[in-house]
Coordinates of C-alpha atoms and ligand atoms in Angstrom, one line a residue:
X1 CA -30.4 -15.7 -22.9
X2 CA -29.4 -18.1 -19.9
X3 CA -27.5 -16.8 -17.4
X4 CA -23.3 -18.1 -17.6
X5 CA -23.1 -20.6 -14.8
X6 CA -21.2 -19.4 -12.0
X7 CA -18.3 -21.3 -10.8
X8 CA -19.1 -21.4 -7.3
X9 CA -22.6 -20.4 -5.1
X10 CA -22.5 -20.1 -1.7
X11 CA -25.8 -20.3 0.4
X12 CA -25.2 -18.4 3.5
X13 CA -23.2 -14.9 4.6
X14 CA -22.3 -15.4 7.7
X15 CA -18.0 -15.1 8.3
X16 CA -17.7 -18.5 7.0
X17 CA -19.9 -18.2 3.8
X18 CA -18.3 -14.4 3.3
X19 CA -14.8 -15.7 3.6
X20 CA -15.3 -19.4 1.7
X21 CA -16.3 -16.4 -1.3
X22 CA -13.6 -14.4 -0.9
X23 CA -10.8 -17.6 -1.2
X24 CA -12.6 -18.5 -4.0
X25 CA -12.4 -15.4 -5.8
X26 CA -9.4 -14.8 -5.0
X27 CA -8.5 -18.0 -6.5
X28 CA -10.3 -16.7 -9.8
X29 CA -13.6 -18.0 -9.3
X30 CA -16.8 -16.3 -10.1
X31 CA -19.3 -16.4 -7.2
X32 CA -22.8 -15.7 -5.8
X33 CA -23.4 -15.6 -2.1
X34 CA -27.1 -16.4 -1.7
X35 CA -28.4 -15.4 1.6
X36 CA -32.0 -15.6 3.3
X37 CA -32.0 -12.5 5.5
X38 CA -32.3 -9.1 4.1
X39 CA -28.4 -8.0 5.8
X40 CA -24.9 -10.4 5.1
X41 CA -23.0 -10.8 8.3
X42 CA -25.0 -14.3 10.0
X43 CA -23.9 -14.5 13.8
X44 CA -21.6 -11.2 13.1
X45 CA -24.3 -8.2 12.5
X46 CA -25.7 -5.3 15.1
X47 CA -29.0 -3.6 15.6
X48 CA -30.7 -0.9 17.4
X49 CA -32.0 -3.8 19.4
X50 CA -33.7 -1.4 22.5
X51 CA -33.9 2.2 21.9
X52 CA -32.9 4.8 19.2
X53 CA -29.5 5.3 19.2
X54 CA -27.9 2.6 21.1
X55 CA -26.2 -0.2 19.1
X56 CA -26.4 -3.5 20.2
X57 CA -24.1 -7.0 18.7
X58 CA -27.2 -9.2 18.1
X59 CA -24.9 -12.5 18.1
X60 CA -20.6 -12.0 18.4
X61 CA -19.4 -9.4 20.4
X62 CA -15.6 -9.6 20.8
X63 CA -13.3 -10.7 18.7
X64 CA -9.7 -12.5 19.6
X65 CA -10.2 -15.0 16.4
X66 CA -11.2 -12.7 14.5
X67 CA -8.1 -10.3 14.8
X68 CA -5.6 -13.2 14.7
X69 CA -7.5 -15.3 12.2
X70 CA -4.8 -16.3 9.9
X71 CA -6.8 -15.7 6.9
X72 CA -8.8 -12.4 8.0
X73 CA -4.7 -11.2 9.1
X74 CA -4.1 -11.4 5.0
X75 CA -7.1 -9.4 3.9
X76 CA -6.9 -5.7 3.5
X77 CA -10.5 -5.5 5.7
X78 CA -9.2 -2.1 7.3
X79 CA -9.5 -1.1 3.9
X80 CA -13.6 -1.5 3.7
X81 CA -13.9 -0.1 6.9
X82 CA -12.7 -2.1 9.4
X83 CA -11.7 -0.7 12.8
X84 CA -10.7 -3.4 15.7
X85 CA -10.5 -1.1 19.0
X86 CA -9.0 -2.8 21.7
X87 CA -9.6 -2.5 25.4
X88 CA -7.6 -1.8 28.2
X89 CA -7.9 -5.4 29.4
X90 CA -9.7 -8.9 27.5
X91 CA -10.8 -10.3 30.5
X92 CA -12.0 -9.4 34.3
X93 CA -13.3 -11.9 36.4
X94 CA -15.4 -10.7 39.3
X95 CA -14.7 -12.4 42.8
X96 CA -17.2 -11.8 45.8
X97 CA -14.3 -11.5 48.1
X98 CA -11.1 -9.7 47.1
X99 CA -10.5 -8.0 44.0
X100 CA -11.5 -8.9 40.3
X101 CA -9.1 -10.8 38.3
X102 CA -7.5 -9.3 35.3
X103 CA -6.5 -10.6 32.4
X104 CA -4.1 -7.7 30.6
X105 CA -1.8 -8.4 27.7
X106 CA 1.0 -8.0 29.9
X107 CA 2.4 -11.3 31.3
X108 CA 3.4 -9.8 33.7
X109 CA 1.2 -7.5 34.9
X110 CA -1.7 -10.3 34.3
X111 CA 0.9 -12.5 36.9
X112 CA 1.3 -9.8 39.4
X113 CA -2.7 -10.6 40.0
X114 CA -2.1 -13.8 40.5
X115 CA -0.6 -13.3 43.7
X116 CA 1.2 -17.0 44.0
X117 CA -0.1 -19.1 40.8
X118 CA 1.6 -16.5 38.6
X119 CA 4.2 -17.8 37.7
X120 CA 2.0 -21.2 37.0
X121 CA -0.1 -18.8 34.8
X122 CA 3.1 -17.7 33.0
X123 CA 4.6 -21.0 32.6
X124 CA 1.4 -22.2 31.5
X125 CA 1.3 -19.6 28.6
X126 CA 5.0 -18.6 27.8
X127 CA 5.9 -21.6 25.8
X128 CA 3.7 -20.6 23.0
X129 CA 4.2 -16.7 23.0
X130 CA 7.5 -16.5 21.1
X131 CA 5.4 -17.9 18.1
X132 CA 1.9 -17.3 18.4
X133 CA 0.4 -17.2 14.8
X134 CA 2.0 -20.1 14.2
X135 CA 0.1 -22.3 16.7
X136 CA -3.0 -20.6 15.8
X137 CA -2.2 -21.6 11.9
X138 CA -1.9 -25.6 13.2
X139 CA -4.9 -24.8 15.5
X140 CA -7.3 -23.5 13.3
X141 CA -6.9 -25.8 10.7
X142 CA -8.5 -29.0 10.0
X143 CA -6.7 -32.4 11.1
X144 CA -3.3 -32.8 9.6
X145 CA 0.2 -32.9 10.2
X146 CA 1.0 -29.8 11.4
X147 CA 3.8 -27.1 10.2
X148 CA 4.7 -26.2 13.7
X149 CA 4.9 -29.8 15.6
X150 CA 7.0 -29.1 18.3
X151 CA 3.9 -26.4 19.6
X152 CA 1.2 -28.4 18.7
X153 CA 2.8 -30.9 20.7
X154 CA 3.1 -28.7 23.9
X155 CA -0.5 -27.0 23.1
X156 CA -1.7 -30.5 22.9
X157 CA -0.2 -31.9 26.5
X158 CA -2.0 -29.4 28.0
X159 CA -5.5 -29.5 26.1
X160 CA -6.1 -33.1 26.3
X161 CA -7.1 -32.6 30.2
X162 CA -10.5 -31.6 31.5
X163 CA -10.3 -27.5 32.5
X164 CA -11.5 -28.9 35.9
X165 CA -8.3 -30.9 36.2
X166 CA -5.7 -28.4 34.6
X167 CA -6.8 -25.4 36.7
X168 CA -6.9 -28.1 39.7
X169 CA -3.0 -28.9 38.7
X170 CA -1.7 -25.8 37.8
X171 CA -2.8 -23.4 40.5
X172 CA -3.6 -23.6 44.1
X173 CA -5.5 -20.4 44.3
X174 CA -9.2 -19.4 43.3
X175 CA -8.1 -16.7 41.6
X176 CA -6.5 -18.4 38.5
X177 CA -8.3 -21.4 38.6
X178 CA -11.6 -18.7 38.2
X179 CA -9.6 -16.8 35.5
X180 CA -9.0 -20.4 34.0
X181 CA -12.8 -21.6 34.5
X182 CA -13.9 -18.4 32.6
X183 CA -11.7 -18.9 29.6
X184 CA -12.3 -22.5 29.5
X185 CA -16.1 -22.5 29.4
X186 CA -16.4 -20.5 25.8
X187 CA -16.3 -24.1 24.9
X188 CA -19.4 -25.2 25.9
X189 CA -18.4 -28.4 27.1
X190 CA -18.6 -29.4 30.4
X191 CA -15.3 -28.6 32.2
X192 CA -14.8 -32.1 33.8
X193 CA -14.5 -33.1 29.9
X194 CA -11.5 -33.8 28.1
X195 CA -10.4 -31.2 25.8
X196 CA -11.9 -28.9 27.3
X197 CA -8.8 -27.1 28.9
X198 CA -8.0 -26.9 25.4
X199 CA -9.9 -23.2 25.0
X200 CA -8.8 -22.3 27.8
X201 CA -5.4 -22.7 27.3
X202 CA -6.1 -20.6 23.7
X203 CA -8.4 -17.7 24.9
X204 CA -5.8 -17.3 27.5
X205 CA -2.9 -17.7 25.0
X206 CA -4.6 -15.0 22.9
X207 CA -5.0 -12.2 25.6
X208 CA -1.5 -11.9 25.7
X209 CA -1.3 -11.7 22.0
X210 CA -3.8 -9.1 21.3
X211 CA -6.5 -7.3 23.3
X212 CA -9.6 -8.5 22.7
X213 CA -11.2 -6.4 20.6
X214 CA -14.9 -5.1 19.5
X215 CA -15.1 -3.6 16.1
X216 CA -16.0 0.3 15.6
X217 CA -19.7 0.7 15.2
X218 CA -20.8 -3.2 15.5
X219 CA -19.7 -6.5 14.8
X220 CA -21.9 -5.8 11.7
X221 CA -18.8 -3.5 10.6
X222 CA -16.6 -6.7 10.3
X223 CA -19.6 -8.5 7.7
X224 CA -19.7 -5.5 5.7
X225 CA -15.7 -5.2 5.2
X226 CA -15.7 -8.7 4.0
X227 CA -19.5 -8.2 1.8
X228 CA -17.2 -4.8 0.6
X229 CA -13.9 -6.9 0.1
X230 CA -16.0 -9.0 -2.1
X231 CA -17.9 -7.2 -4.4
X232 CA -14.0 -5.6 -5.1
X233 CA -13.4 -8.7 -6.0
X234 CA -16.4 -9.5 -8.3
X235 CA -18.1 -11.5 -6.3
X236 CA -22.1 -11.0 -6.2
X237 CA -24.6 -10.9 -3.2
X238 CA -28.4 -11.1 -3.2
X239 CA -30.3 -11.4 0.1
X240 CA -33.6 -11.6 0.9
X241 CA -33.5 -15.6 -0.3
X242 CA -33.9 -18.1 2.0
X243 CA -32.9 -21.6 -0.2
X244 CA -35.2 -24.6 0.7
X245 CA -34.1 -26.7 -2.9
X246 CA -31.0 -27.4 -4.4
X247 CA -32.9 -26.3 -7.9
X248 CA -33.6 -22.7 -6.4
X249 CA -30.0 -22.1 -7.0
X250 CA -28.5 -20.8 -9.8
X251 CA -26.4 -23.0 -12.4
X252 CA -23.4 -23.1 -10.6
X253 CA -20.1 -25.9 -10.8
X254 CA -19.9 -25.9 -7.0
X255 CA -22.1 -25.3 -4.3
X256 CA -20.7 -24.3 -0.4
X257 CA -22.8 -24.3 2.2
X258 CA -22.5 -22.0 5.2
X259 CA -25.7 -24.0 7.3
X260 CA -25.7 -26.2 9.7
X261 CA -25.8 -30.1 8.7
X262 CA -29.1 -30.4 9.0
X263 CA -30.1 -28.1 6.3
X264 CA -27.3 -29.3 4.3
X265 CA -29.2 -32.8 4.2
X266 CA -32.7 -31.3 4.1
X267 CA -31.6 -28.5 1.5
X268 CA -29.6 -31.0 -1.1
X269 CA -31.8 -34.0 -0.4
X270 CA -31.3 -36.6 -2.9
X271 CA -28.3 -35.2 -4.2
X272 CA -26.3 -37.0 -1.1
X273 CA -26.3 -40.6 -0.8
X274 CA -29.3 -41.5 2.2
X275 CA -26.4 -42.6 4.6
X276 CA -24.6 -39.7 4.8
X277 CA -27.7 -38.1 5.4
X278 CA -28.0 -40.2 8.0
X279 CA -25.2 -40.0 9.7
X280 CA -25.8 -35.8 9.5
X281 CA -28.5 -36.6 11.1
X282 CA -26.6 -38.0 13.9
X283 CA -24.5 -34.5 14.8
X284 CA -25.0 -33.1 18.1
X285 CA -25.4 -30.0 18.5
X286 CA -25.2 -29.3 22.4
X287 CA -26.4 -26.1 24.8
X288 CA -28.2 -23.6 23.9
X289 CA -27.7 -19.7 24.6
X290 CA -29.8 -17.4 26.7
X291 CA -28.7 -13.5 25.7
X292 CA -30.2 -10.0 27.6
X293 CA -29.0 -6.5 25.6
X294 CA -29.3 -3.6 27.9
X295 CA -29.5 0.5 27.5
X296 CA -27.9 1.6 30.5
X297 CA -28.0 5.1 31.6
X298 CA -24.6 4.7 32.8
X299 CA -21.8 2.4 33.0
X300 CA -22.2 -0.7 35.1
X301 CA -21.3 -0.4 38.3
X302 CA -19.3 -3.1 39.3
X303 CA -17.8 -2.8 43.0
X304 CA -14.2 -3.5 41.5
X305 CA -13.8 -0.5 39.1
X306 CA -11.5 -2.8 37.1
X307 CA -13.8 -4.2 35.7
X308 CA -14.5 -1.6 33.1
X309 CA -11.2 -2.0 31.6
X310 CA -12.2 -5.2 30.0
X311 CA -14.8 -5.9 27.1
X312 CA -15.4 -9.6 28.5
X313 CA -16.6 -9.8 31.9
X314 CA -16.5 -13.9 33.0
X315 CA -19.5 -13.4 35.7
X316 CA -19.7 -16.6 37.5
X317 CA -17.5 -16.8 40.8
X318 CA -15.1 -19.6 41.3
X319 CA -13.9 -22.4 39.3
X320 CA -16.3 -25.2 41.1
X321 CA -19.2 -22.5 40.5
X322 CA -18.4 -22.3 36.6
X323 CA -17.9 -26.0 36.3
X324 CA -21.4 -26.7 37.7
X325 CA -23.2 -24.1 36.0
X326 CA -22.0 -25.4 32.7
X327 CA -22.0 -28.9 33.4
X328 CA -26.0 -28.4 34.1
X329 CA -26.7 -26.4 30.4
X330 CA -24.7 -29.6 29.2
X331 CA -26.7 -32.7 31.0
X332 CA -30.2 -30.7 30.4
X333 CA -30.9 -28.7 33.6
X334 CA -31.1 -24.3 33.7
X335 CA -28.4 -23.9 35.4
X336 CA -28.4 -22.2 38.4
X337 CA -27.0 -19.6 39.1
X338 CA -25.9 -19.4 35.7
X339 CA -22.1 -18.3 34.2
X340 CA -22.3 -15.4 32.2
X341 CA -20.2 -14.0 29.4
X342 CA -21.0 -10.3 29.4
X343 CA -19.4 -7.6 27.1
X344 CA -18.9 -3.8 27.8
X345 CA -18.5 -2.7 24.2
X346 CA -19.6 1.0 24.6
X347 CA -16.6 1.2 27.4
X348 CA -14.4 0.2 24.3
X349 CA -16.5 1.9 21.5
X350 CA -18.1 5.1 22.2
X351 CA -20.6 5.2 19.3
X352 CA -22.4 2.4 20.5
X353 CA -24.6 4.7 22.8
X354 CA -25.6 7.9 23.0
X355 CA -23.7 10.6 25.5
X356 CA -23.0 9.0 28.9
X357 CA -25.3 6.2 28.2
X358 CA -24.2 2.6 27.8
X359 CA -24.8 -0.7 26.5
X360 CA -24.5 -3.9 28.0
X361 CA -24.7 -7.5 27.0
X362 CA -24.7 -11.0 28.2
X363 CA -25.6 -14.7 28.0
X364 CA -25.3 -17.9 29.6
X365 CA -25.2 -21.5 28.0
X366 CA -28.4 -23.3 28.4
X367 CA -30.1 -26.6 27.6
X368 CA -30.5 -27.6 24.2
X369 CA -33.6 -25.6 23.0
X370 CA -34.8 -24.6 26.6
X371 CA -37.7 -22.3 27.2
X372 CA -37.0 -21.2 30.7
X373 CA -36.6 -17.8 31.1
X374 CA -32.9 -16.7 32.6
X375 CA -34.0 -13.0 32.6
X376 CA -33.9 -12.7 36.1
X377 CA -31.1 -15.2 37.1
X378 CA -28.6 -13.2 34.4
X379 CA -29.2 -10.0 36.4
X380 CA -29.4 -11.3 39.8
X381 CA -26.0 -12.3 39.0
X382 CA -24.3 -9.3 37.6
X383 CA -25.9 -7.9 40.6
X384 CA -24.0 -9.9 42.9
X385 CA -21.0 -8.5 41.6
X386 CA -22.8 -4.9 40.6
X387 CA -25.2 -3.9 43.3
X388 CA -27.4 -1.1 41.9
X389 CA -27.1 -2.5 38.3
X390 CA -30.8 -3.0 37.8
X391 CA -31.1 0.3 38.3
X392 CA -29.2 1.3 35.4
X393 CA -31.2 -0.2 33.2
X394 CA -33.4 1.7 30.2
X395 CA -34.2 -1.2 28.2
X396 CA -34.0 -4.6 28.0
X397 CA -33.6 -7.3 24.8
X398 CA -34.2 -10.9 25.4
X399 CA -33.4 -13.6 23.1
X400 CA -33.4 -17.7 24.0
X401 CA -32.9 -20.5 22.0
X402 CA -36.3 -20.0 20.0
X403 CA -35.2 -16.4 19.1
X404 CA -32.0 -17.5 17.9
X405 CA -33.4 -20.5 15.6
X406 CA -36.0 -17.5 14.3
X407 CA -33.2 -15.5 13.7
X408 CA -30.6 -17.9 11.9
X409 CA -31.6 -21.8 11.0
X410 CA -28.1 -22.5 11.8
X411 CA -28.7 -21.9 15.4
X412 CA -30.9 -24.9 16.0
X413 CA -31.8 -25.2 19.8
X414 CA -30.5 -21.9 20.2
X415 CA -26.7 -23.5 19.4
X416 CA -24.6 -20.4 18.8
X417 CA -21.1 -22.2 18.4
X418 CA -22.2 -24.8 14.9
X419 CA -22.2 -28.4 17.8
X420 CA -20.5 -29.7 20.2
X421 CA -16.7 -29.2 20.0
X422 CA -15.3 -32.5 21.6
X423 CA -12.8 -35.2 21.3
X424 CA -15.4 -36.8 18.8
X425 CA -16.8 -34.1 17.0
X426 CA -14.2 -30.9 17.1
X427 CA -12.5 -32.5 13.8
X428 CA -14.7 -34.9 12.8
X429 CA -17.6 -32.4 12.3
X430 CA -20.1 -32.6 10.3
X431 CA -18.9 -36.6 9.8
X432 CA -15.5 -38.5 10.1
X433 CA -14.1 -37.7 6.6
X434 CA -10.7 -37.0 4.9
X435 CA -11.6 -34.2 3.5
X436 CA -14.2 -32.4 6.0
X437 CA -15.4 -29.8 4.3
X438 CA -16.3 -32.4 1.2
X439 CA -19.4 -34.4 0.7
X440 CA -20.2 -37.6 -1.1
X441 CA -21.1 -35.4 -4.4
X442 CA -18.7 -33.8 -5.5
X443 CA -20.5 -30.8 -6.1
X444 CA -21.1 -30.2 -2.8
X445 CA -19.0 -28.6 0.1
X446 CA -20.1 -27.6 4.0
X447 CA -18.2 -24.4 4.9
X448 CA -19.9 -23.5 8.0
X449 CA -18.8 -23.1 11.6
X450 CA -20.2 -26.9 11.8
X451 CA -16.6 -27.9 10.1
X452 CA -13.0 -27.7 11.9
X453 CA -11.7 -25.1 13.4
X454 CA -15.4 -24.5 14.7
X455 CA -17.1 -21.8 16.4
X456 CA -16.3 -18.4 16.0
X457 CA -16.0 -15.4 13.9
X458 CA -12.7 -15.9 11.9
X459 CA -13.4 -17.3 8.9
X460 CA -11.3 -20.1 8.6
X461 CA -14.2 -23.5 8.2
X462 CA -14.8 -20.7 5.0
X463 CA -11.4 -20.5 3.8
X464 CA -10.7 -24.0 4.5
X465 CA -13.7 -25.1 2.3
X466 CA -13.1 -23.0 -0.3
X467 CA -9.5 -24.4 -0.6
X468 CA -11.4 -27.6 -0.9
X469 CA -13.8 -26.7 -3.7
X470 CA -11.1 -24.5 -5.8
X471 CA -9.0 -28.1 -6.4
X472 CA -12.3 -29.2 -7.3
X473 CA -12.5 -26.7 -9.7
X474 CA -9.3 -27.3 -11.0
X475 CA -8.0 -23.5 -9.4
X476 CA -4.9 -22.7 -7.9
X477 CA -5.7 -21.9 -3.9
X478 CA -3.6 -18.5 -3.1
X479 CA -0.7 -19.7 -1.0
X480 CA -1.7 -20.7 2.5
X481 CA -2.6 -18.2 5.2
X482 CA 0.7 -17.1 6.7
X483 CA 1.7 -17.8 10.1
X484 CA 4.1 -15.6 10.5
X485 CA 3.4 -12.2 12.4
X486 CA 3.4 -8.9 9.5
Ligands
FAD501 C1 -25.2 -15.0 21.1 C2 -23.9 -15.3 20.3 C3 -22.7 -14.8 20.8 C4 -21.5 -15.1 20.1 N1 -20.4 -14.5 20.5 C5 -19.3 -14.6 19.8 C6 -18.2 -13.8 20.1 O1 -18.2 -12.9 20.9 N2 -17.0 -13.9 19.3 C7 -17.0 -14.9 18.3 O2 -15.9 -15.0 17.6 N3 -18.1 -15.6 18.0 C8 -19.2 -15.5 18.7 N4 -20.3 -16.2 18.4 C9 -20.2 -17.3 17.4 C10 -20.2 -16.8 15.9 O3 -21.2 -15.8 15.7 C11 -20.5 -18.0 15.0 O4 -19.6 -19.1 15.3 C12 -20.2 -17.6 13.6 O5 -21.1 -16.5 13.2 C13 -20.4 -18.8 12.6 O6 -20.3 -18.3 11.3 P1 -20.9 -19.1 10.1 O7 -20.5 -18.4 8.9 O8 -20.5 -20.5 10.2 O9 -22.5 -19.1 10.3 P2 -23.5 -18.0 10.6 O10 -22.8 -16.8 11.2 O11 -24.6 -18.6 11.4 O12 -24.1 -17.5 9.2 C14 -24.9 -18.3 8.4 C15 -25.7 -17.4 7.5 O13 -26.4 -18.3 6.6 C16 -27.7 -17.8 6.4 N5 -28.5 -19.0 6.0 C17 -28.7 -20.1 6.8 N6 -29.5 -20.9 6.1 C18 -29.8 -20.3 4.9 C19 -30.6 -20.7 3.8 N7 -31.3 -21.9 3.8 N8 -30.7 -19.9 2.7 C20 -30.0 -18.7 2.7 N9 -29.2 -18.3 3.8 C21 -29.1 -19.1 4.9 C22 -28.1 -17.2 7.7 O14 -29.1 -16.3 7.6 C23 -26.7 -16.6 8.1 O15 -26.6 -15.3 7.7 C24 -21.5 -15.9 19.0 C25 -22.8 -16.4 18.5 C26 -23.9 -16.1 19.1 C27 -25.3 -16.5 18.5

């Protein structure tokens, strides 16, 4: 006998396909979540990826949106195995004179570093900290009138600059402008670009929210509390099935994709008119990602202690160094020396090494699928600030661009964020639509990171989408994730 159809299949289980399925059954919906590797999880898993018995984050490592996602905040994931562990500090950024800058949960202990610019740091972040989920709920949502104007408004004054220019207006020290810089450049945009203060201005906002966090055991822990969350929910998973063909799929009413645009076109083919094929065709994806896991047989030894009270390490000096070294990953050329984002989990997580042992990890943005190998530039630069680090060093993972597009289609050119987050393409991603997450068939939804809110593990492009398809299926949404803190 045929199978039922399913109500909704989703192709892809990265955070975005997981948490599109879990709206949708929520709302009532039966669901399959198809995916082509042989674990869920997408840019969220971990691996043994040097030697036995130290656990390495093969993509995400630490997690602000994921802990104040507003739909991940509604879902009992501690439930299935979900432990956030929090650090003593987010950020510290290493300076080659002085001491590293810190970036603590306290205001106030975060301005006390500041020396002179902090009370431009705290007047730069105050406004929004009386309310916080509630800007994050506008924020992370596609473009609309938002519940919490008055915020958005603020939020928005200060976001429309370039990171260059708000560090540049704000503070007349390094030290913030570098603390700044570093926050700023987990867009991947140049920072001379509009909009691009506009991270900056969040990650910073969310340090003093939460801590940012690793989860217990792996990133992998958070996909398998939402795969978990899931099946309690009757949804279904199969992996091992990479989808090439729309008719590969089981009968379904709706089908969400959690790929990038360009298998969205390739994948449905003439099931979407040529021209918005086309203009799919026509998303930019942007930089590239060069990423080195290391065993370490003991902590790294930067010449600041601090800095092992953080589990993000912004390694990249001062705000004009940061700007050039992402403006060159932007306009095509290795950039040199390179910024790095590097994460300490083991200093936050103990069972991701074995006894007095450590791991380490770190990446820099690069050109769009570049082959140059940033091996030795990433380390000459945590040695700068480290001396002796190479020394520490077991084992070594490398993974550019090519790796990453191996490892997940999504990542095309070794593109770990889903494209370029801009003035023209952070809403209007995949294509200038009403309805983002819809396509011209109306079978067919994208609920990958290549949808608004973007980049990052939090769920959100998912639960957007799904909200999407569930009218389509004529289901009743669950309220909408609450802005409110618990
Ligand atoms: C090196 C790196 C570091 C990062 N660091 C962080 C971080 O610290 N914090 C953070 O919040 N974010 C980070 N990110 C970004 C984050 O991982 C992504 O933005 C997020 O995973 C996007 O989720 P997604 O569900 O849209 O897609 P993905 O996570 O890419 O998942 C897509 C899934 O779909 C599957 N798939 C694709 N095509 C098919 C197909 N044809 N058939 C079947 N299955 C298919 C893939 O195998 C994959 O499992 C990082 C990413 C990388 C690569």
């Amino acid at each position: 006998m045929a199978e039922p159809a399913l109500d909704a299949v989703v192709i892809g289980s990265g955070p975005n396909g997981l948490a599109a399925a879990i709206a949708l059954a929520q709302a009532g919906a039966s669901v399959r979540v198809v995916e082509a590797a042989d674990e869920v999880g997408g840019g969220a898993r971990s691996a043994e990826l040097t030697l036995p018995g130290f656990v390495h984050d093969v993509c995400s490592a630490v997690h602000p949106m994921g802990i104040l996602s507003p739909f991940f905040r509604q879902l009992p994931l501690a439930e299935h195995g979900l432990v956030w562990l929090r650090p003593r500090a987010s950020v510290a950024h290493p300076m080659d004179d002085g001491p590293a800058v810190m970036l603590y949960r306290s205001l106030e202990r975060t301005a006390e570093g500041l020396g002179r610019d902090g009370r431009a740091w705290t007047r730069l972040v105050r406004p929004f900290l009386d309310d916080p989920h509630a800007l994050l709920a506008d924020a992370m949502a596609p473009l609309r009138l938002p519940a919490h104007p008055l915020a958005m408004l603020r939020f928005g004054l200060r976001s429309a600059f370039s990171a260059n220019r708000l560090a540049r207006l704000c503070f007349r020290g390094e030290r913030a402008r570098a603390l700044f810089a570093g926050c700023a450049a987990h867009s991947v945009l140049p920072l001379t670009r509009p909009l691009s203060a506009a991270l900056g201005v969040m990650f910073a906002l969310t340090a003093h929210v939460e801590d940012w966090p690793v989860a217990q055991g792996g990133s992998g822990a958070i996909s398998r509390a939402l795969a978990s969350l899931l099946r309690s929910l009757g949804g279904e998973i199969e992996t091992g099935r990479r989808i090439e063909r729309l008719d590969e799929l089981p009968e379904a009413r709706v089908v969400l994709f959690d790929t990038s645009p360009e298998q969205l076109a390739r994948i449905a083919g003439d099931a979407l008119p040529a021209g918005y094929r086309r203009r799919l065709g026509r998303y930019r994806y942007g930089p590239g990602a060069f990423k080195l896991d290391w065993a370490l047989d003991g902590p790294i030894p930067w010449r600041d202690p601090a800095c092992r009270e953080a589990s993000t390490v912004h390694v990249g000096g001062t705000l004009e160094e940061v700007c050039a070294a992402e403006g060159d990953a932007y306009r095509g050329r290795p950039p040199a020396p390179p910024f790095l984002i590097l994460c300490q989990q083991s200093e936050v997580d103990a069972s991701r090494a074995p006894e007095g042992r450590h791991t380490g990890y770190a990446y820099c943005h690069v050109p769009h699928a570049s082959t140059v190998d940033m091996t030795d530039a990433i380390e000459n630069q945590v040695e700068r600030f480290a001396p002796g680090f190479r020394d520490r060093i077991l084992a070594r993972h490398a993974m550019g661009p090519a790796d990453f597009e191996r490892y997940n289609p999504n990542y095309r050119g070794g593109v770990i964020t889903g494209g370029v987050a801009d003035l023209l393409q952070l809403w209007n991603r995949p294509v200038t639509r009403l309805d983002p997450y819809a396509t011209p068939n109306p079978r067919l939804f994208l609920c990958s990171a290549a949808t608004p809110p973007g980049g990052g593990v939090h769920g959100m492009c998912g639960y957007w989408a799904a909200r999407s398809a569930s009218k389509r299926l004529g289901m009743r949404p669950r309220a909408e994730a609450a802005p409110r803190q618990p």
